[in-house]
XYZ file of C-alpha atoms in Angstrom:
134
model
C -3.725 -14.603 -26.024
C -0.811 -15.402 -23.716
C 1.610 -13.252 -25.738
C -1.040 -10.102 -25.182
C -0.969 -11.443 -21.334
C 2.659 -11.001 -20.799
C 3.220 -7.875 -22.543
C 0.468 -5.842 -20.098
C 2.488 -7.575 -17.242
C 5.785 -6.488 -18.813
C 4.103 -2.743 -19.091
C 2.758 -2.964 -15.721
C 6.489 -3.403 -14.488
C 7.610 -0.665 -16.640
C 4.906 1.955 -14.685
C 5.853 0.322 -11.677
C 9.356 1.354 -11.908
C 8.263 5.055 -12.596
C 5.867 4.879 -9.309
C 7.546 5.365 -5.986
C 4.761 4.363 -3.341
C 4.310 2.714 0.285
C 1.349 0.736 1.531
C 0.278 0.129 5.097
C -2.462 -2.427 5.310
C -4.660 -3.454 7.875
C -4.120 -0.528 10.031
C -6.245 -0.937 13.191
C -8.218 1.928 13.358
C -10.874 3.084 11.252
C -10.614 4.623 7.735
C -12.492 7.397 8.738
C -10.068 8.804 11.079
C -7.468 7.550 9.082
C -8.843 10.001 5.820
C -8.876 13.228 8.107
C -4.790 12.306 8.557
C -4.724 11.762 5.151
C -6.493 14.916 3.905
C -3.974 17.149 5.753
C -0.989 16.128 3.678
C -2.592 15.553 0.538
C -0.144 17.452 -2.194
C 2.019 18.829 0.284
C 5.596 18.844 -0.147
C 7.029 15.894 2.144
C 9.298 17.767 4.900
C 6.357 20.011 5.260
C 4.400 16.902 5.170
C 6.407 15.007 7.955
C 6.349 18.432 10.141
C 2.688 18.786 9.857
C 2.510 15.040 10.789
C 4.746 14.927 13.393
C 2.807 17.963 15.589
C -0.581 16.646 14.874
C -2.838 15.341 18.348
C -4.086 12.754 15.838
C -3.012 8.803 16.671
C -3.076 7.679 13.269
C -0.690 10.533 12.163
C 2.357 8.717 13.614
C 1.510 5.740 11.133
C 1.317 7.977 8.802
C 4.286 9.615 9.304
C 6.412 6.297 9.224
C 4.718 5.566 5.965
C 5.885 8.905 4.072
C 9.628 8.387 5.167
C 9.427 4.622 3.988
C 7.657 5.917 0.489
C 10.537 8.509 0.548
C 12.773 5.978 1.119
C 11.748 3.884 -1.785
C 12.135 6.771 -3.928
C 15.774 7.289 -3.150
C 16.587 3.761 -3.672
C 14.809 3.750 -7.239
C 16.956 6.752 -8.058
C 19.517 6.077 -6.220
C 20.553 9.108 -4.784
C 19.580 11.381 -1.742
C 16.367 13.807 -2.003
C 16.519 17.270 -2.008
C 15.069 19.939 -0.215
C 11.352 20.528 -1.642
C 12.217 18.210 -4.340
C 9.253 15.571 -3.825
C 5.676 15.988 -3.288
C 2.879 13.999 -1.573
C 1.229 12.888 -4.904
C -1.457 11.103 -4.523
C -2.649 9.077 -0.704
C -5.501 6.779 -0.196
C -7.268 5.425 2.694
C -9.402 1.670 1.853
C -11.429 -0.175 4.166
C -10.045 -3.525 4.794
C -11.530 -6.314 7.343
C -13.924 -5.481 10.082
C -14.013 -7.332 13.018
C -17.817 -8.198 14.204
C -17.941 -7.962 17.713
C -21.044 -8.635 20.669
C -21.182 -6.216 23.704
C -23.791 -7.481 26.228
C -26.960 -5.116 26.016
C -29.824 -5.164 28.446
C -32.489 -7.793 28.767
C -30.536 -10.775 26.874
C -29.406 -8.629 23.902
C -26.758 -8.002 22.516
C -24.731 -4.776 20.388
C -22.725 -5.613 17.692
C -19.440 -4.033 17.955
C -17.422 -3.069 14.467
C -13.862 -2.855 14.849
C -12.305 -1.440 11.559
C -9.553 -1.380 9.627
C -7.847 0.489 6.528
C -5.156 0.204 4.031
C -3.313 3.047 3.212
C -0.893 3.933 0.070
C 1.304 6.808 -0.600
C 2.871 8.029 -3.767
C 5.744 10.279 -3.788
C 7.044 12.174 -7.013
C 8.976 14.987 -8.273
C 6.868 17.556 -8.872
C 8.060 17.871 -12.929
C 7.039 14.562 -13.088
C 3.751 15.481 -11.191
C 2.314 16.900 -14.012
C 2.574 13.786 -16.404
């Protein structure tokens, strides 16, 4: 049993190595805004990607934006050289929920609101878009 153990850890290394991705967890604003960012760039190639990012009105598209270059980032330093023009594409992005802060605003007549202040987690992958396919 331990030898089956180790060799699904050695293989999850392996796919590691052949994922280039970036997380950004517990992102204080909520998932749902975070998602319409998200949706925007989802497949895109990544300098059209970072220009449609960098123009948007949207607050969370800044965070975003930092999080693409890092992912590219880690891409380049897996392969070890510089990426090209329309080389990589946005490959797959996900917005989670993470913790939720429970808040009380004072309501009339002794009550009170609760307050939900959200958070999100949210991963990029990067790839070349021959290995896109795969």
């Amino acid at each position: 049993m331990g030898a089956r153990k180790h060799n699904s850890a050695e293989a999850r290394k392996e796919a590691l190595k052949q994922t280039y991705f970036a997380k950004l967890r517990n992102v204080p604003t909520s998932p749902r805004k975070m998602r319409l960012v998200a949706d925007m760039i989802r497949g895109m190639e990544v300098n059209r990607a970072l220009g449609v990012l960098k123009f948007s009105n949207k607050e969370a598209s800044a965070r975003v934006e930092k999080l693409l270059r890092s992912a590219v980032a880690n891409w380049e330093e897996k392969n070890e050289r510089k990426a090209e023009e329309g080389e990589l594409f946005v490959s797959r992005i996900s917005v989670d929920g993470a913790s939720t802060l429970k808040r009380l605003r004072p309501a009339p007549q002794g009550r009170g609101y609760r307050i939900r202040k959200r958070s999100n987690h949210v991963t990029i992958y990067v790839d070349t878009l021959n290995n896109d396919n795969n």
